[in-house]
Coordinates of C-alpha atoms and ligand atoms in Angstrom, one line a residue:
M1 CA -32.3 -2.7 4.2
S2 CA -30.8 0.4 2.8
T3 CA -27.5 0.6 1.2
I4 CA -26.5 2.9 3.7
S5 CA -27.1 0.7 6.5
E6 CA -25.5 -2.6 5.0
V7 CA -22.1 -0.2 4.3
K8 CA -22.0 0.4 8.1
K9 CA -22.2 -3.0 8.7
R10 CA -19.1 -3.8 6.7
R11 CA -15.3 -4.2 7.9
T12 CA -13.2 -5.2 4.5
F13 CA -9.6 -5.7 5.5
A14 CA -6.6 -7.6 5.4
V15 CA -3.8 -9.4 7.6
I16 CA -0.5 -8.6 6.4
S17 CA 3.1 -9.4 7.8
H18 CA 6.6 -10.5 6.9
P19 CA 6.2 -14.2 6.2
D20 CA 6.5 -16.1 9.4
A21 CA 5.2 -13.5 11.7
G22 CA 1.8 -15.4 12.2
K23 CA -0.5 -13.9 9.9
T24 CA -2.1 -17.2 9.2
T25 CA -2.5 -18.1 12.7
L26 CA -4.1 -15.0 13.5
T27 CA -6.2 -15.2 10.6
E28 CA -7.3 -18.9 11.9
K29 CA -7.9 -17.3 15.1
L30 CA -10.2 -14.5 13.9
L31 CA -12.0 -17.1 12.2
L32 CA -12.4 -19.2 15.4
Y33 CA -13.8 -16.2 17.4
S34 CA -16.2 -15.6 14.9
G35 CA -17.3 -19.3 14.7
A36 CA -16.8 -19.5 11.1
I37 CA -14.5 -22.4 11.8
Q38 CA -14.2 -24.8 14.5
I39 CA -10.8 -25.8 14.7
A40 CA -10.4 -25.2 18.5
G41 CA -6.6 -25.1 18.4
A42 CA -6.9 -29.0 18.0
V43 CA -5.3 -28.3 14.4
K44 CA -1.8 -26.8 14.0
S45 CA -2.0 -23.6 12.4
N46 CA -0.4 -24.8 9.1
K47 CA -2.8 -27.4 8.5
I48 CA -5.4 -25.0 7.6
K49 CA -3.0 -22.7 5.6
R50 CA -2.2 -25.8 3.6
T51 CA -5.7 -27.4 3.0
A52 CA -7.2 -24.1 3.2
T53 CA -9.8 -23.1 0.3
S54 CA -7.2 -20.3 -0.8
D55 CA -4.8 -23.3 -1.8
F56 CA -6.3 -23.7 -5.3
L57 CA -3.0 -24.4 -7.5
E58 CA -1.0 -27.5 -7.3
I59 CA 2.3 -25.6 -6.9
E60 CA 0.9 -24.0 -3.9
K61 CA 0.3 -27.4 -2.5
Q62 CA 3.8 -28.6 -3.3
R63 CA 5.4 -25.7 -2.0
G64 CA 3.4 -25.3 1.3
I65 CA 3.4 -21.6 0.6
S66 CA 0.2 -19.4 0.1
V67 CA 0.6 -18.5 -3.6
T68 CA -3.0 -16.7 -3.9
T69 CA -5.1 -14.3 -2.4
S70 CA -8.6 -15.6 -1.3
V71 CA -11.6 -13.7 0.6
L72 CA -12.8 -15.0 3.9
S73 CA -16.1 -13.4 4.6
F74 CA -17.7 -14.0 8.3
A75 CA -20.2 -12.5 10.7
Y76 CA -18.9 -11.2 14.0
H77 CA -21.2 -9.2 16.6
G78 CA -23.3 -8.0 14.0
Y79 CA -20.6 -7.1 11.5
K80 CA -20.2 -8.7 8.2
M81 CA -16.4 -9.0 8.0
N82 CA -14.4 -9.5 4.6
L83 CA -11.1 -10.8 5.1
L84 CA -9.0 -10.7 2.2
D85 CA -6.1 -13.1 2.5
T86 CA -2.8 -12.4 1.0
P87 CA 0.1 -14.5 0.0
G88 CA 2.6 -15.0 2.8
H89 CA 5.7 -15.6 0.7
K90 CA 7.5 -12.3 -0.6
D91 CA 7.8 -13.2 -3.9
F92 CA 4.1 -12.9 -4.5
A93 CA 4.2 -9.8 -3.0
E94 CA 2.5 -8.0 -5.8
D95 CA -0.7 -9.8 -5.2
T96 CA -0.8 -8.6 -1.8
Y97 CA -0.1 -4.9 -3.0
R98 CA -2.9 -5.0 -5.3
T99 CA -5.0 -6.6 -2.3
L100 CA -4.5 -3.8 -0.4
T101 CA -6.2 -1.5 -2.8
A102 CA -9.2 -3.3 -2.2
V103 CA -9.6 -3.2 1.6
D104 CA -10.4 -0.4 3.8
S105 CA -8.1 -1.1 6.7
V106 CA -5.1 -3.5 7.8
I107 CA -4.0 -5.6 10.5
L108 CA 0.0 -5.5 10.7
V109 CA 1.2 -8.7 12.5
I110 CA 5.1 -8.0 13.8
D111 CA 6.9 -10.9 15.4
C112 CA 8.4 -9.3 18.7
V113 CA 11.5 -11.4 18.4
K114 CA 12.1 -10.1 14.9
G115 CA 10.6 -6.5 14.9
V116 CA 9.9 -4.8 11.5
E117 CA 11.3 -6.9 8.7
E118 CA 12.2 -6.2 5.3
Q119 CA 8.4 -7.2 4.1
T120 CA 6.8 -5.3 6.7
E121 CA 8.4 -1.9 5.3
K122 CA 7.3 -2.7 2.0
L123 CA 3.7 -3.3 2.8
M124 CA 3.5 -0.3 5.1
Q125 CA 4.6 1.8 2.1
V126 CA 1.9 0.3 0.1
C127 CA -0.4 1.3 2.9
R128 CA 0.7 4.8 3.3
M129 CA 0.3 5.5 -0.6
R130 CA -3.7 5.3 0.2
N131 CA -3.3 6.3 3.7
T132 CA -4.9 3.0 4.8
P133 CA -5.7 2.8 8.5
V134 CA -3.3 0.3 10.2
I135 CA -3.7 -1.6 13.5
I136 CA -0.2 -3.5 14.7
F137 CA -0.4 -6.8 16.5
I138 CA 2.6 -7.5 18.1
N139 CA 2.7 -11.3 18.2
K140 CA 4.7 -14.2 19.9
M141 CA 4.9 -12.5 23.4
D142 CA 5.1 -16.3 24.6
R143 CA 8.6 -16.0 23.0
E144 CA 11.9 -14.2 24.5
G145 CA 11.3 -11.3 22.1
R146 CA 12.8 -7.7 22.0
D147 CA 11.8 -5.1 24.6
P148 CA 8.4 -3.8 24.3
I149 CA 9.5 -0.4 24.3
E150 CA 12.1 -0.5 22.0
L151 CA 10.0 -2.4 19.4
L152 CA 7.4 0.8 19.7
D153 CA 10.5 3.1 18.9
E154 CA 11.2 1.0 15.9
L155 CA 7.9 0.9 14.7
E156 CA 7.6 4.4 14.8
S157 CA 11.3 4.9 13.1
K158 CA 11.2 2.2 10.2
L159 CA 7.5 2.4 9.3
S160 CA 7.3 6.4 9.9
I161 CA 3.8 6.1 11.5
H162 CA 3.2 7.1 14.8
V163 CA 2.0 4.5 17.2
R164 CA -0.4 4.0 20.4
P165 CA 0.0 1.1 22.4
L166 CA -3.7 0.1 23.8
T167 CA -2.6 -2.8 25.6
F168 CA 0.8 -3.5 27.3
P169 CA 2.5 -6.8 28.1
L170 CA 3.8 -7.6 31.6
G171 CA 6.9 -9.8 31.1
M172 CA 7.6 -11.8 28.0
G173 CA 8.6 -15.4 27.1
S174 CA 8.5 -17.8 30.1
R175 CA 7.8 -14.5 32.5
F176 CA 4.7 -13.4 30.3
R177 CA 1.7 -12.7 32.4
G178 CA -0.7 -11.1 30.3
V179 CA -1.6 -7.6 29.0
Y180 CA -2.8 -4.5 30.7
D181 CA -5.9 -2.6 28.5
I182 CA -4.4 1.0 29.0
Y183 CA -8.0 2.2 28.4
Q184 CA -10.2 0.1 30.2
N185 CA -7.8 -0.6 33.1
T186 CA -8.4 -4.3 33.0
F187 CA -5.8 -7.0 32.7
S188 CA -5.8 -10.3 30.8
F189 CA -3.9 -13.1 32.4
Y190 CA -1.9 -15.5 29.9
R191 CA -2.4 -18.9 29.9
S192 CA -0.7 -20.8 27.4
G193 CA -2.8 -23.4 25.3
K194 CA -4.5 -23.4 22.1
T195 CA -8.1 -23.9 22.7
K196 CA -9.2 -21.3 25.0
V197 CA -11.4 -18.6 23.4
E198 CA -12.4 -16.5 26.5
E199 CA -9.7 -14.6 28.3
E200 CA -9.3 -14.6 32.5
K201 CA -9.8 -10.8 33.1
Q202 CA -9.6 -8.7 36.3
I203 CA -10.8 -5.2 36.5
F204 CA -8.8 -2.5 38.4
K205 CA -9.7 0.7 39.2
G206 CA -6.6 2.6 37.7
L207 CA -3.1 2.0 38.0
S208 CA -3.1 3.1 41.8
D209 CA -5.3 0.2 42.8
P210 CA -3.7 -1.5 45.2
G211 CA -5.2 -4.6 44.0
L212 CA -2.2 -4.6 41.4
D213 CA 0.1 -5.3 44.2
K214 CA -1.7 -8.2 45.3
T215 CA -2.2 -9.5 42.3
F216 CA 1.2 -9.0 40.9
G217 CA 3.3 -8.3 43.7
A218 CA 6.7 -6.8 42.7
D219 CA 5.6 -6.6 39.2
A220 CA 2.9 -4.3 39.8
E221 CA 5.5 -1.5 40.1
K222 CA 6.7 -2.4 36.8
L223 CA 3.6 -2.5 35.4
R224 CA 2.6 1.0 36.7
H225 CA 6.3 2.5 35.4
D226 CA 5.6 1.1 31.9
V227 CA 2.3 2.3 31.7
E228 CA 2.9 5.5 33.0
L229 CA 6.0 5.8 30.5
M230 CA 3.5 4.9 27.6
D231 CA 1.2 7.6 28.7
G232 CA 3.8 10.1 28.7
I233 CA 5.4 9.3 25.3
Y234 CA 2.8 8.8 23.2
E235 CA -0.3 11.1 22.3
N236 CA -3.5 9.7 23.1
F237 CA -5.2 7.4 20.8
S238 CA -7.4 9.5 18.2
R239 CA -9.5 7.9 15.8
E240 CA -9.5 10.5 13.4
K241 CA -5.8 10.1 13.1
Y242 CA -6.0 6.4 13.0
R243 CA -8.5 6.9 10.3
T244 CA -6.5 8.9 8.2
G245 CA -3.6 6.5 8.3
R246 CA -1.4 8.7 10.7
L247 CA -1.5 6.8 14.1
A248 CA -1.6 3.2 14.7
P249 CA -3.0 1.4 17.9
V250 CA -0.6 -1.2 19.0
F251 CA -1.7 -4.6 20.5
F252 CA 0.5 -7.2 22.2
G253 CA -0.5 -11.0 22.2
S254 CA -0.2 -14.5 21.2
A255 CA -1.8 -15.6 18.1
L256 CA -0.9 -19.1 18.8
N257 CA -2.3 -19.2 22.4
N258 CA -5.3 -17.2 21.4
F259 CA -4.2 -14.4 23.5
G260 CA -4.9 -10.7 23.0
V261 CA -6.7 -11.9 19.7
K262 CA -10.2 -11.2 21.0
E263 CA -9.3 -7.2 22.3
L264 CA -7.7 -6.9 18.7
L265 CA -11.1 -8.2 17.2
D266 CA -13.5 -6.2 19.2
T267 CA -11.1 -2.9 19.2
F268 CA -11.2 -3.3 15.4
I269 CA -15.0 -3.7 14.9
D270 CA -15.3 -0.5 17.2
I271 CA -12.8 1.5 15.1
A272 CA -11.9 0.3 12.1
P273 CA -13.5 2.1 9.0
A274 CA -16.6 0.9 7.2
P275 CA -16.3 1.0 3.3
G276 CA -15.5 4.8 2.2
D277 CA -15.4 7.3 -0.6
R278 CA -13.6 6.1 -3.9
Q279 CA -11.7 7.9 -6.4
H280 CA -12.3 7.8 -9.9
T281 CA -11.5 9.3 -13.2
G282 CA -14.3 11.6 -13.0
G283 CA -14.3 12.2 -9.6
I284 CA -15.6 10.0 -6.5
V285 CA -18.4 7.7 -5.6
K286 CA -19.9 7.2 -2.1
P287 CA -20.6 4.0 -0.7
G288 CA -24.1 4.9 -0.4
D289 CA -25.0 6.3 -3.7
N290 CA -27.6 4.2 -5.4
R291 CA -25.6 3.6 -8.8
F292 CA -23.8 0.3 -8.6
S293 CA -20.0 0.5 -9.3
G294 CA -17.0 -1.9 -8.4
F295 CA -13.5 -2.7 -9.8
V296 CA -11.6 -5.9 -10.2
F297 CA -8.4 -6.3 -8.0
K298 CA -7.6 -9.9 -8.7
I299 CA -8.0 -12.6 -11.1
H300 CA -7.8 -16.1 -10.3
A301 CA -7.4 -18.8 -13.0
N302 CA -8.0 -22.4 -13.2
L303 CA -10.2 -23.3 -10.2
N304 CA -10.9 -26.3 -12.3
P305 CA -7.8 -27.4 -13.9
K306 CA -9.6 -29.1 -16.5
H307 CA -11.6 -25.8 -17.5
R308 CA -9.6 -22.6 -18.4
D309 CA -12.1 -20.5 -16.5
R310 CA -10.8 -18.0 -14.1
I311 CA -12.4 -16.0 -11.1
A312 CA -12.3 -12.2 -11.5
F313 CA -12.5 -10.6 -7.8
L314 CA -14.5 -7.3 -7.9
R315 CA -14.7 -5.5 -5.2
V316 CA -18.1 -3.5 -4.8
C317 CA -17.7 0.6 -4.3
S318 CA -21.0 1.9 -4.2
G319 CA -24.9 0.9 -4.9
K320 CA -26.1 -2.9 -4.8
F321 CA -25.0 -5.5 -6.9
V322 CA -27.7 -7.9 -8.0
R323 CA -27.1 -11.2 -9.7
N324 CA -28.3 -11.5 -13.5
T325 CA -28.5 -8.0 -13.9
F326 CA -26.7 -6.2 -16.7
Y327 CA -23.7 -4.1 -15.9
H328 CA -21.6 -1.8 -18.1
H329 CA -17.7 -3.1 -18.3
V330 CA -16.3 0.3 -18.9
R331 CA -13.1 -0.8 -20.5
L332 CA -14.8 -3.0 -23.1
N333 CA -17.7 -0.7 -23.5
R334 CA -19.9 -4.0 -23.2
K335 CA -23.2 -4.7 -21.5
L336 CA -22.7 -7.7 -19.1
K337 CA -24.8 -9.9 -16.7
F338 CA -23.7 -12.5 -14.3
A339 CA -25.6 -15.7 -13.6
N340 CA -23.2 -17.1 -11.1
P341 CA -21.4 -14.6 -9.4
A342 CA -19.8 -16.4 -6.0
S343 CA -19.4 -15.2 -2.4
F344 CA -16.8 -16.5 -0.3
M345 CA -17.5 -17.8 3.3
A346 CA -14.6 -18.9 5.5
Q347 CA -14.3 -22.2 3.7
S348 CA -16.8 -22.3 0.9
K349 CA -18.0 -20.8 -2.2
S350 CA -21.6 -19.9 -2.7
L351 CA -24.1 -18.5 -5.0
L352 CA -24.4 -14.6 -4.2
E353 CA -27.8 -12.8 -5.1
E354 CA -26.9 -9.3 -4.1
A355 CA -23.8 -7.6 -2.8
Y356 CA -23.1 -4.0 -0.9
P357 CA -19.9 -1.6 -0.7
G358 CA -17.0 -3.6 0.8
D359 CA -18.0 -7.1 -0.5
V360 CA -15.9 -9.0 -2.7
I361 CA -17.9 -11.0 -5.8
G362 CA -16.3 -13.7 -7.5
L363 CA -17.0 -13.4 -11.1
Y364 CA -16.4 -16.3 -13.4
D365 CA -14.5 -14.8 -16.3
S366 CA -13.9 -16.2 -19.9
G367 CA -11.2 -13.7 -20.5
I368 CA -12.8 -10.7 -20.5
F369 CA -11.1 -9.0 -17.1
T370 CA -7.9 -7.6 -16.3
I371 CA -6.9 -6.1 -13.4
G372 CA -8.3 -2.4 -12.6
D373 CA -11.5 -3.1 -14.7
T374 CA -14.7 -1.1 -13.6
L375 CA -18.4 -2.0 -13.9
T376 CA -20.8 0.3 -13.5
E377 CA -24.6 0.8 -14.1
G378 CA -23.6 2.6 -17.2
E379 CA -21.3 5.8 -16.1
S380 CA -17.9 5.3 -18.1
F381 CA -15.3 6.1 -15.4
M382 CA -12.5 3.9 -14.2
F383 CA -11.5 3.5 -10.5
K384 CA -7.8 4.9 -10.0
N385 CA -5.3 4.3 -7.2
I386 CA -5.0 0.7 -8.5
P387 CA -1.3 0.6 -8.9
R388 CA 1.2 -1.4 -10.6
F389 CA 4.5 -1.6 -9.5
S390 CA 8.0 -1.8 -11.2
P391 CA 8.9 -5.5 -11.2
E392 CA 12.3 -6.5 -9.5
V393 CA 13.5 -9.5 -11.5
F394 CA 13.6 -9.8 -15.3
R395 CA 13.9 -12.2 -17.7
V396 CA 13.5 -12.7 -21.4
V397 CA 11.1 -15.4 -22.7
Q398 CA 12.1 -18.1 -24.9
N399 CA 9.9 -20.4 -26.7
R400 CA 10.9 -24.0 -26.9
D401 CA 8.3 -25.3 -28.7
P402 CA 8.0 -23.3 -32.0
F403 CA 5.0 -25.2 -32.7
K404 CA 3.1 -23.8 -29.6
S405 CA 4.0 -20.2 -30.1
K406 CA 0.4 -19.2 -30.1
Q407 CA -0.3 -21.3 -27.0
M408 CA 2.8 -19.9 -25.4
Q409 CA 1.4 -16.1 -26.4
K410 CA -2.0 -16.5 -25.2
G411 CA -0.8 -18.1 -22.1
I412 CA 1.4 -15.4 -21.3
Q413 CA -1.5 -12.7 -22.0
Y414 CA -4.0 -14.4 -19.8
L415 CA -1.2 -14.7 -16.8
T416 CA -0.2 -11.1 -17.1
D417 CA -3.6 -10.2 -17.4
E418 CA -4.1 -11.8 -13.9
G419 CA -1.1 -9.8 -12.6
L420 CA 1.0 -12.7 -12.1
A421 CA 4.0 -11.0 -14.0
Q422 CA 4.3 -8.1 -16.2
L423 CA 5.3 -8.4 -19.9
F424 CA 7.5 -5.7 -22.0
T425 CA 7.9 -6.3 -25.7
Q426 CA 10.7 -4.8 -27.0
D427 CA 10.0 -1.6 -29.2
S428 CA 12.9 -2.4 -31.8
G429 CA 12.3 -6.2 -31.9
N430 CA 10.5 -9.1 -31.0
R431 CA 11.9 -9.6 -27.6
K432 CA 9.6 -10.2 -24.9
V433 CA 10.7 -9.8 -21.6
V434 CA 8.7 -10.8 -18.3
G435 CA 9.1 -8.6 -14.7
V436 CA 8.2 -9.9 -11.3
V437 CA 8.6 -9.1 -7.9
G438 CA 10.3 -12.4 -7.0
E439 CA 12.4 -15.7 -8.6
L440 CA 9.5 -18.2 -7.5
Q441 CA 7.0 -16.4 -9.9
F442 CA 9.2 -17.7 -13.2
D443 CA 8.3 -21.4 -11.4
V444 CA 4.7 -20.4 -11.1
L445 CA 4.7 -19.1 -14.7
K446 CA 6.6 -22.0 -16.4
Y447 CA 4.3 -24.5 -14.4
R448 CA 1.1 -22.9 -15.5
L449 CA 2.3 -22.3 -19.4
L450 CA 2.8 -26.0 -19.6
N451 CA 0.0 -27.3 -17.2
E452 CA -2.6 -24.8 -18.6
Y453 CA -1.3 -24.0 -22.1
G454 CA 0.9 -26.7 -23.2
A455 CA 3.4 -24.2 -23.9
R456 CA 7.2 -24.7 -22.6
V457 CA 9.1 -21.9 -22.3
D458 CA 12.6 -21.2 -20.6
F459 CA 13.3 -17.6 -19.0
L460 CA 16.9 -16.4 -19.7
P461 CA 18.5 -14.2 -17.3
M462 CA 19.1 -10.5 -18.5
S463 CA 20.6 -7.8 -16.7
A464 CA 18.1 -5.3 -15.7
F465 CA 18.0 -3.0 -12.8
K466 CA 14.8 -1.8 -12.7
A467 CA 11.8 -0.9 -15.3
F468 CA 10.6 3.0 -15.3
W469 CA 7.4 3.8 -17.1
L470 CA 8.2 6.7 -19.1
K471 CA 6.1 10.1 -18.8
Y472 CA 7.2 13.2 -21.0
E473 CA 6.6 16.3 -22.6
A474 CA 9.4 16.5 -25.0
P475 CA 9.5 13.2 -27.6
A476 CA 13.0 14.6 -28.5
E477 CA 14.2 13.1 -25.1
I478 CA 12.4 9.6 -26.1
D479 CA 14.4 9.9 -29.4
Y480 CA 17.5 10.3 -27.5
L481 CA 16.8 7.1 -25.3
L482 CA 16.2 5.4 -28.5
D483 CA 19.5 6.4 -29.8
V484 CA 21.5 5.6 -26.8
Y485 CA 20.0 2.9 -25.3
P486 CA 18.3 1.2 -28.4
G487 CA 17.6 -2.1 -26.7
S488 CA 16.3 -0.5 -23.7
L489 CA 12.7 0.7 -24.8
Y490 CA 10.0 -1.4 -24.0
T491 CA 6.1 -1.3 -24.1
D492 CA 4.0 -2.6 -21.6
K493 CA 0.6 -4.3 -22.2
N494 CA -1.2 -1.0 -22.6
D495 CA 1.4 0.2 -25.3
N496 CA 3.1 2.6 -22.7
P497 CA 6.7 3.4 -23.0
V498 CA 9.1 2.0 -20.9
F499 CA 12.8 2.3 -20.1
I500 CA 14.3 -1.0 -18.5
A501 CA 17.7 0.6 -17.7
S502 CA 20.4 -2.3 -17.4
T503 CA 22.2 -0.9 -14.3
Q504 CA 21.9 2.2 -11.9
F505 CA 24.0 4.1 -13.9
A506 CA 22.4 3.6 -17.2
Y507 CA 19.2 5.1 -15.2
Q508 CA 21.0 7.8 -13.6
S509 CA 22.5 9.4 -16.8
A510 CA 19.3 8.7 -18.6
M511 CA 17.6 10.9 -16.1
E512 CA 20.2 13.5 -16.8
K513 CA 20.0 13.5 -20.3
C514 CA 16.1 13.3 -20.2
P515 CA 15.6 16.1 -17.4
K516 CA 11.7 16.6 -18.7
A517 CA 10.8 12.9 -18.6
G518 CA 9.3 11.4 -15.5
F519 CA 10.9 7.7 -15.1
L520 CA 8.0 6.4 -12.8
T521 CA 8.1 3.1 -10.4
T522 CA 4.3 2.5 -10.5
V523 CA 1.3 3.3 -12.5
E524 CA -2.5 2.9 -12.8
H525 CA -3.5 -0.6 -13.8
N526 CA -5.3 1.0 -17.1
E527 CA -3.4 4.1 -17.3
Q528 CA -2.0 5.0 -20.8
T529 CA 0.5 7.6 -21.2
L530 CA 2.1 8.2 -24.6
T531 CA 2.5 5.5 -27.3
L532 CA 5.8 5.3 -28.9
E533 CA 4.3 5.6 -32.1
N534 CA 2.7 8.9 -31.1
V535 CA 6.2 9.9 -30.5
A536 CA 7.8 9.0 -33.6
Ligands
G4P601 P1 2.7 -16.2 8.4 O1 1.5 -16.7 8.0 O2 2.9 -15.1 8.5 O3 3.8 -16.9 7.4 O4 2.8 -17.3 9.6 P2 2.4 -18.3 10.5 O5 1.1 -17.9 11.1 O6 2.2 -19.4 9.7 O7 3.0 -18.7 11.7 C1 4.7 -18.9 11.7 C2 5.3 -19.9 12.7 O8 5.0 -19.0 13.8 C3 4.3 -21.3 12.7 O9 5.0 -22.2 13.6 C4 3.5 -20.5 14.0 O10 3.0 -21.9 14.7 C5 4.3 -19.7 14.8 N1 3.3 -18.7 15.6 C6 2.4 -18.0 15.3 N2 1.9 -17.3 16.3 C7 2.7 -17.6 17.2 C8 2.8 -17.3 18.7 O11 2.2 -16.5 19.2 N3 3.8 -18.0 19.5 C9 4.7 -18.6 19.1 N4 5.6 -19.3 20.0 N5 4.6 -19.3 17.6 C10 3.5 -18.6 16.8 P3 6.1 -23.2 12.4 O12 7.0 -23.8 13.2 O13 6.5 -22.3 11.0 O14 4.5 -24.1 12.0 P4 3.7 -24.8 12.9 O15 4.5 -26.2 12.7 O16 4.1 -24.6 14.3 O17 2.5 -25.2 12.4

């Protein structure tokens, strides 16, 4: 089959949410509908979460939170679905942000009781950076939640995106009767229960159908009123606006009760985009191009704790990847071939012979990959739009065992290559600072440094507001920063200069004094700006 017809069959996406909104439950139900797993509701959602193949790390089992991102591929109605799972805990959000660079669309889960939460907003900001198409699933309709119209308003105002409900609920909590499909004029009846896969539906001839009154009695008027209101307030659904990230269709349901999930999935395969064009340093590649290319968006270490092997997750962007074929590792300028690339089906990993755009390949990695690395058939471009974000918490690394300093350095370098944390080295000394998105990452780092590298470290508190990558035209401004804030200039893994402002005030005054410098809170993973040596 040609690459283009393979591309058309692919849907590569992520399910994202604020923790506890129901991402794991919905993911399981999607797998259930596809037949990829047969838990049929007998298993409580978290059981899968806690024993899923994504839970590679011991620490993850201990904490019962999903630290890692894994890939779940499954077939549905002739489509190949590549679902990139993301960690639920906000402290591992960086992992989620990176994964979002590798998907073509997302399903965002909202808890109808809580509405838009902190992490929902952050995740949507990342989606908007790339105009990623978003479908919203308002979950837990079996609970007494917020008024649906109020929720839709909140989605628009807090997430800065237009929404268009495609279904609308009748009642909620104990009075939840089901959802009306606004475009198909069908009503799906809600019955609580976790085993049911097919929903009971009734077809109506539009809102004036007297069958509505027969079926719902007094509630029919409410349904008519609400649906007419929706049609009045919200613009019609437009595939084009959805695909350019400007309009998010909204569904209501209950993942736990298998309700509304099938509509979501069926609409998803109909409207969600197949793999599209990708930008690189020399232009764009089209997925249908003959020549293979792809980039690494995640590195996962130590699937087997006895070996220090890692798996680099590569998203195919164009052409066809074939096992045992030489490809060009652009950053290292090396030819490499892969004898054991892995593909991921719902719960197992298997040897992969070939892969197409949208697919994710697991490549065994002996330490040659970092996030953002590009493989091609010889071209020397690097994929763009794989950002690193300024960390939110900083600690100074202190080695507790001087005889193990080499192990510590190696460990930190490997773990930062994985994107678990970012390392900043002080320009005027040896001080090493690790920045992460959430405190828990320090526990993971400490645990892994000890268990995998035999290195004992402490992470000492430091007062830091934020890290800014510096982009500038006037080197004198950097000299100024070096003079005024001598301890605040660092370099990152690519030798880019970074200003770690101790307070917001320090940041603001540095900006005022250095008007020509750019203080950036995101950079490309492989971006090299100017090094401090170049400036001196
Ligand atoms: P997450 O991955 O987004 O963090 O959320 P997860 O699916 O783990 O769901 C969080 C909690 O919400 C779970 O309850 C889950 O059962 C519940 N939940 C998910 N969907 C629905 C729904 O449609 N209705 C209701 N009422 N609850 C839902 P838990 O008590 O934390 O775990 P468990 O003991 O039930 O497994």
